[in-house]
XYZ file of C-alpha atoms in Angstrom:
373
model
C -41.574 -45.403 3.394
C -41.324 -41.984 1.565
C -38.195 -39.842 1.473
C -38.175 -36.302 3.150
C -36.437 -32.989 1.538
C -36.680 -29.749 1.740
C -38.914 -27.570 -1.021
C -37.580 -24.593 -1.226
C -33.921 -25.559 -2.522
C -31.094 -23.965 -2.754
C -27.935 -25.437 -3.516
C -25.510 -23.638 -0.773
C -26.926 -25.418 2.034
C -30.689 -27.288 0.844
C -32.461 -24.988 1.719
C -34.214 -21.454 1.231
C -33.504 -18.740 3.638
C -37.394 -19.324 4.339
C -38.599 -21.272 7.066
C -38.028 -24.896 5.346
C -41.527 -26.697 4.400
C -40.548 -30.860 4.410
C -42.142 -32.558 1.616
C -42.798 -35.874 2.125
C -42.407 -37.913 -1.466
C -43.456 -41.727 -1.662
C -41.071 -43.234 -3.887
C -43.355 -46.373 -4.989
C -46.550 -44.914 -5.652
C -44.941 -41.956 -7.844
C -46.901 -38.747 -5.702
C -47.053 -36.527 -3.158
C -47.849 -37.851 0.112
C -48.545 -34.368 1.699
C -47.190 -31.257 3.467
C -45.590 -31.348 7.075
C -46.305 -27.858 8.349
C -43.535 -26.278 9.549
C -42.689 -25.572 13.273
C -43.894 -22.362 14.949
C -40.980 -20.093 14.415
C -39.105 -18.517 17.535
C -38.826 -14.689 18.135
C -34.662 -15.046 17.303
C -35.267 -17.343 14.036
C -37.839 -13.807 12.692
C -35.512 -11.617 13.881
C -32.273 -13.363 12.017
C -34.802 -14.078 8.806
C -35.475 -9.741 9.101
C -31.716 -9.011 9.392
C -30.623 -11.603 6.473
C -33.465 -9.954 4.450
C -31.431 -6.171 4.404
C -28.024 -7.395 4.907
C -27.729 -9.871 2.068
C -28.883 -7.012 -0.417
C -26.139 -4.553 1.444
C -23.461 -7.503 0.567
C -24.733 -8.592 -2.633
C -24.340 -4.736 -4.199
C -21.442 -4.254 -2.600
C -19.898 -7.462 -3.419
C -20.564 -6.998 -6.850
C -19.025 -3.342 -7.318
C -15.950 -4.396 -5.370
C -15.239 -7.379 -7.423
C -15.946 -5.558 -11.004
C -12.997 -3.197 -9.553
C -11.131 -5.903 -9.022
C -11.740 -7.238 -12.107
C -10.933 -4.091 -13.605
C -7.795 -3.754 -11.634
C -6.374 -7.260 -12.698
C -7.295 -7.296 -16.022
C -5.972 -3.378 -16.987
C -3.252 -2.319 -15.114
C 0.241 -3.574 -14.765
C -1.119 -6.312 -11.987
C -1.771 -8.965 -15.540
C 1.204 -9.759 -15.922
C 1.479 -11.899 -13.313
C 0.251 -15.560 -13.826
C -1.549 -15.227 -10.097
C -3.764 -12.037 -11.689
C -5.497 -14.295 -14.106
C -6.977 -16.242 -11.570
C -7.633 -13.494 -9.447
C -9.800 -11.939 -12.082
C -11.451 -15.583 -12.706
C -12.388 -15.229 -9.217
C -13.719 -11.492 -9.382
C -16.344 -13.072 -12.871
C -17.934 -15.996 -10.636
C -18.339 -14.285 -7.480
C -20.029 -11.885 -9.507
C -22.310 -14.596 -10.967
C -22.575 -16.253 -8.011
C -23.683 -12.770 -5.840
C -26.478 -12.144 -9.204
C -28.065 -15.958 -8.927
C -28.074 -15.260 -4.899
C -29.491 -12.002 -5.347
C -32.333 -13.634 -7.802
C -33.022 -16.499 -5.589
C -33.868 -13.651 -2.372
C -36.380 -11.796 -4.380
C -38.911 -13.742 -3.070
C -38.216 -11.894 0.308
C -39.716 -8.906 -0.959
C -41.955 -10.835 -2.600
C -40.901 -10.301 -6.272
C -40.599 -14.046 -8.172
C -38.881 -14.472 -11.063
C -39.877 -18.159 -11.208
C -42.780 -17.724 -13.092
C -40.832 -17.589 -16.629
C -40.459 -20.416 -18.245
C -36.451 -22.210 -17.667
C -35.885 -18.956 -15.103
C -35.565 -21.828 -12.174
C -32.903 -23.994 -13.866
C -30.859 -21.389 -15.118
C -30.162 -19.497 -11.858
C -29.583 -22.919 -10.125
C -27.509 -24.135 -13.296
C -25.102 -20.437 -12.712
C -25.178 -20.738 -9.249
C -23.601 -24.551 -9.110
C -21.126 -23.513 -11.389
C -19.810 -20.350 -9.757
C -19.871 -21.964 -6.460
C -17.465 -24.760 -7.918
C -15.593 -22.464 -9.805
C -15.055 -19.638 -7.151
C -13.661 -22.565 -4.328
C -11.744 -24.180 -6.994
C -9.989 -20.636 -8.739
C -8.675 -20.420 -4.807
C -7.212 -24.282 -4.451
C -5.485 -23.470 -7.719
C -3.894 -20.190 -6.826
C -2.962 -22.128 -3.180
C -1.695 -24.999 -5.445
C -0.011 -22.570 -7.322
C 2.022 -20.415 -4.842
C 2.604 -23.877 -3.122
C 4.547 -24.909 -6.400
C 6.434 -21.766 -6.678
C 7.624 -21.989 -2.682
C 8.428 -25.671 -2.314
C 9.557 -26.539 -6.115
C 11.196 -23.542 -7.384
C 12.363 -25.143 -10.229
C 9.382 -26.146 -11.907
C 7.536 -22.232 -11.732
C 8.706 -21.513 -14.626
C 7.313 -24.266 -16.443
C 3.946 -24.910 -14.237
C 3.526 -21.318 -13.182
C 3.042 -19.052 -16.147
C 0.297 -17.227 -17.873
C -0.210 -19.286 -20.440
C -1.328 -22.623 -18.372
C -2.639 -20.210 -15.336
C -5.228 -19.509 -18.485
C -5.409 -23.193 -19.625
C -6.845 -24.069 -16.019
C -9.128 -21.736 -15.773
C -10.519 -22.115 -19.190
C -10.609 -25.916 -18.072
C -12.315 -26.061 -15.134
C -14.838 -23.598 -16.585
C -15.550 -26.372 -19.596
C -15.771 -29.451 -16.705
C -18.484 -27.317 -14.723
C -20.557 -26.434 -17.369
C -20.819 -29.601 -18.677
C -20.533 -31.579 -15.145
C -23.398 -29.438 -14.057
C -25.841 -29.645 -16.737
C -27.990 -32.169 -15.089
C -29.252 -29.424 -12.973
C -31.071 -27.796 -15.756
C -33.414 -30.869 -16.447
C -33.597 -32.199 -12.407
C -35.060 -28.848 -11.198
C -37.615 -26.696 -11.509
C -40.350 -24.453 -10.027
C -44.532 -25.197 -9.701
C -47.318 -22.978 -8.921
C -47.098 -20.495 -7.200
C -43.507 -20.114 -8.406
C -41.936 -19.115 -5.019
C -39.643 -21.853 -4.680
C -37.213 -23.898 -6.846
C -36.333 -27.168 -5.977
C -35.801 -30.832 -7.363
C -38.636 -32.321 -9.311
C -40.275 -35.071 -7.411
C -40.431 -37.780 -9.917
C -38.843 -41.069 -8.988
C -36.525 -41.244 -11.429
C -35.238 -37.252 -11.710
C -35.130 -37.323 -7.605
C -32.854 -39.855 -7.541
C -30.439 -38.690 -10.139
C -30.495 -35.560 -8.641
C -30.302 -37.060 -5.048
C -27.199 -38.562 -5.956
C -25.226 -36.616 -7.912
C -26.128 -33.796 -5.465
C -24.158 -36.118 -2.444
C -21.309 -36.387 -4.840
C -21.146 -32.625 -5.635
C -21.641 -31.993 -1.923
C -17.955 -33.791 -1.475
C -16.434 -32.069 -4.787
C -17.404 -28.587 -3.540
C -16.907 -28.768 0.465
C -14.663 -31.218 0.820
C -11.508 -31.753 -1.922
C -10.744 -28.162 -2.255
C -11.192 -27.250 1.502
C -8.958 -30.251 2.024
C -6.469 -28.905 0.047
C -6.547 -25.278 0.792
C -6.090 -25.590 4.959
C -3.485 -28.193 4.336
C -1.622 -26.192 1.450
C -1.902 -22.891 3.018
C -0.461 -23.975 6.116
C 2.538 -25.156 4.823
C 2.986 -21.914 3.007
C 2.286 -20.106 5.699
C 4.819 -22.340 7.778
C 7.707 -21.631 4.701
C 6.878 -17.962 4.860
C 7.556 -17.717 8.817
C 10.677 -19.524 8.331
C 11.907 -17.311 5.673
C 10.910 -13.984 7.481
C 12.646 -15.581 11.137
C 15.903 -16.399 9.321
C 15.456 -12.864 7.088
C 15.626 -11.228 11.055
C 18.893 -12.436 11.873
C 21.994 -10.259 11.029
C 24.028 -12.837 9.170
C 21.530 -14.033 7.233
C 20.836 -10.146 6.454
C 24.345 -9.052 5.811
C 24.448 -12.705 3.310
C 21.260 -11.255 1.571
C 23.499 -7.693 0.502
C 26.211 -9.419 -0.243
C 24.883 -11.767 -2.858
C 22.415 -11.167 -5.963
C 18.513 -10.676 -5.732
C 16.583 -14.203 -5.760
C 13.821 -14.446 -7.575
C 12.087 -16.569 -5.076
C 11.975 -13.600 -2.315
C 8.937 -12.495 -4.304
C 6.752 -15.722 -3.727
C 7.508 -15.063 -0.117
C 6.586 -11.356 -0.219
C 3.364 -12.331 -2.121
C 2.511 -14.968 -0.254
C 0.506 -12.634 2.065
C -2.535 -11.967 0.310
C -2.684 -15.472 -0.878
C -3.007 -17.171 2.710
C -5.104 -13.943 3.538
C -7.697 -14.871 0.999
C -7.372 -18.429 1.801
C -7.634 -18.261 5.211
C -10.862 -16.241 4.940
C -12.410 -17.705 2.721
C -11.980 -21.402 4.358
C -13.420 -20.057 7.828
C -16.440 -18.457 6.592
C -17.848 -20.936 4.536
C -16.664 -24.352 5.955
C -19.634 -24.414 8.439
C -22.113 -24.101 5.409
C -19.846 -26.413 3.834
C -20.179 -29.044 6.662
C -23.651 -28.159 6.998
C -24.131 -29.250 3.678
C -22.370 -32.679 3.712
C -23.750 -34.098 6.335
C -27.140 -33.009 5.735
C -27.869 -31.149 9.061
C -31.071 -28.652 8.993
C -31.445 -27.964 12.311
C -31.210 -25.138 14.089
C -32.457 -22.921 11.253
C -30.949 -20.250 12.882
C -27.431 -21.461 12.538
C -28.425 -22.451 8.807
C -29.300 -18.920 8.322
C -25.552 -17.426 9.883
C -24.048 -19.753 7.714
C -25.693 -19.019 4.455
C -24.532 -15.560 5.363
C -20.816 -16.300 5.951
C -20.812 -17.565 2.849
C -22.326 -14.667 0.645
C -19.754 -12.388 2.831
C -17.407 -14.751 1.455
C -18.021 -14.053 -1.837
C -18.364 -10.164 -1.416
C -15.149 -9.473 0.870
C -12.686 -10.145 -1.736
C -11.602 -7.015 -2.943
C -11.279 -5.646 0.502
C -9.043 -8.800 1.296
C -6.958 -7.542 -2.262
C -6.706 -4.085 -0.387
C -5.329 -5.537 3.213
C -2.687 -7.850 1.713
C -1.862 -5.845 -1.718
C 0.248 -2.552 -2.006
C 0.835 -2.636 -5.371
C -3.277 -3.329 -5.783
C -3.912 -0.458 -3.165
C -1.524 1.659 -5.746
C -3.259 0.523 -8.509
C -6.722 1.539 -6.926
C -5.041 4.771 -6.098
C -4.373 5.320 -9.828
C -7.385 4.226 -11.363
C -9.303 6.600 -8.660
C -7.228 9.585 -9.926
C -8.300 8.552 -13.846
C -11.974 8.861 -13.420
C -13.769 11.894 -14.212
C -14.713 13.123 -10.256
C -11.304 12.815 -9.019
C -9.445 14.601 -12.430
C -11.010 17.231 -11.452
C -10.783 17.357 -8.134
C -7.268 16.919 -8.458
C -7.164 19.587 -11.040
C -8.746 22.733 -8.903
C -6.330 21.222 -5.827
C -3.252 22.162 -8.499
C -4.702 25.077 -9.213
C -5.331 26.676 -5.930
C -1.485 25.549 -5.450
C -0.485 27.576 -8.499
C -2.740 30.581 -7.055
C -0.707 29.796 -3.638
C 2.574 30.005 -4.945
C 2.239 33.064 -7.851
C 0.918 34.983 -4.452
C 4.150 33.878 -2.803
C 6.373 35.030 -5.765
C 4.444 38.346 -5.864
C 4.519 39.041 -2.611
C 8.279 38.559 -2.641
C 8.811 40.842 -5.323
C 6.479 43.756 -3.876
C 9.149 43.424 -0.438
C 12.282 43.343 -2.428
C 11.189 46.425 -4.312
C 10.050 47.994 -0.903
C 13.493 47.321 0.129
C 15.457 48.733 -3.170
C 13.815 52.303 -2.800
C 14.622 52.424 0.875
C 18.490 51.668 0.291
């Protein structure tokens, strides 16, 4: 018996956003057994293909602009100081490299491959495996973080700094890229370069076959696992502190005594559950997709691969909901640039105008009104 997969691969959900062409592979006599045509596509599976085709570009560029802000916002203003704003940033770099592979892998929509030079195939697939491990992971830490600093206040200062907020994302960086490397010598692409998917030797299928399962539970299963069950808590803790922050005792107790330090994780906590939240319900259906190996209906394998580059791209709008001091910090960095200097510049301006013609005219009556006494 031979073993079926999918050719075009793609390692968010199997397969290409391309109707999928099954491959069937006969393990014992080392060849390809032949092509199962594909079934006649339905009017809604074209129409979803035509709509993915526009509105993953839209997402991808806008995803990518809105997290090199963020980036910029994290990294430059007074927002890095804060242990959370290094992994925040982290987050901004691989959805960035994860938007770029995406963005490579649906040129072949417009029919523009970039397969056809030499180690192209592996290396996308190689970035793309390690931002989507790094991007899901950069969130379980900051929940695993926040979760520290709300039920353990007495170890944030010595878990929840800068210093080790680096040391784990420098970390987990290192254990991708060198976790992941098998991808790099398991796939590739063949004439006529439109596709990229696993090689179909025994041996290489296999490996990859295998260690694709386990990266299947390592991506959509530990850190989802841990960021519904974390975040709830938190968000359970936060209600609890808000409902008792209501009462009138508890508020006049508040004014009477000294700030706490630990308000702050609770006023924080906000954009934290915010980004969780969002990004667990738009990608666990690709997630579970994914693990259990389900194909069918393409057209729900299509809405899901797009949840999950919206994912990826709605970030920074997420850091503008549940952020004032980011939204301040965009404010300020809008009034730095070059347009907005000078727009700000003629709008002082015509107030100076404004006012010297209110001082003048002020003068002009009170002399009017001198010569008449």
């Amino acid at each position: 018996m031979g073993s079926y997969y999918v050719g075009s691969y793609n390692h968010s959900s199997m397969n290409d956003t391309k109707i999928p062409v099954m491959v069937l592979y006969n393990k014992t006599d080392d060849y390809y057994q032949g092509f199962m045509p594909p079934p006649p596509p339905s009017q809604l599976l074209l129409d979803i293909m035509e709509f993915n085709r526009w509105a993953v570009l839209f997402i991808i560029v806008f995803g990518v602009i809105g997290n090199v802000v963020s980036f910029y916002i994290f990294t430059k203003s007074k927002l890095r100081k804060v242990s959370t704003s290094r992994y925040f940033s982290a987050i901004s770099i691989v959805d960035i490299g994860y938007l770029l592979s995406t963005l490579c892998t649906n040129l072949t929509k417009w029919g523009v491959s970039v397969y056809h030079v030499h180690g192209l195939c592996p290396l996308i697939m190689y970035v793309n495996h390690i931002c989507t491990f790094l991007s899901i992971w950069y969130v379980a830490s900051l929940v695993i973080e926040k979760f520290i600093g709300l039920f353990w206040p007495s170890k944030k200062a010595h878990f929840c700094t800068v210093f080790r907020a680096k040391c784990v994302i420098i970390g987990l960086a290192i254990l991708a890229v060198v976790c992941y490397h098998y991808v790099t010598w398991t796939v590739g692409s063949d004439y006529p370069y439109m596709y990229c998917y696993p090689w179909p030797e025994n041996e290489l299928f296999e490996t990859w076959n295998k260690l694709n399962k386990v990266d299947a539970v390592v991506v959509s299963v530990i850190p989802y696992v841990l960021i519904f069950c974390l975040s709830c808590l938190i968000g359970v803790k936060t209600w609890q502190f808000y409902k008792r922050n209501r009462s009138t005792g508890f508020r006049l107790h508040r004014r009477q005594t000294a700030y706490v330090p630990q308000d702050k994780e609770y006023k924080t906590s906000g954009l934290l559950l915010l980004v969780a939240y969002v990004t667990f319900f738009l990608s666990i259906t690709n997630g579970v997709f994914r693990v259990l190996m389900i194909m069918q209906p393409p057209e729900m394998i299509l809405i899901a691969q797009l949840f999950q580059t919206i994912s990826y791209s709605i970030k920074p709008i997420l850091y503008i909901l549940g952020s004032r001091p980011y939204r301040k910090e965009i404010w300020r960095a809008m009034k730095h640039t070059f347009i907005c200097k000078r727009l700000f510049r003629s709008a002082s301006l015509s107030e100076m105008q404004t006012v010297s013609q209110q001082t003048d005219n002020g003068r002009a009556i009170e002399i009017i009104i001198e010569k008449t006494m």
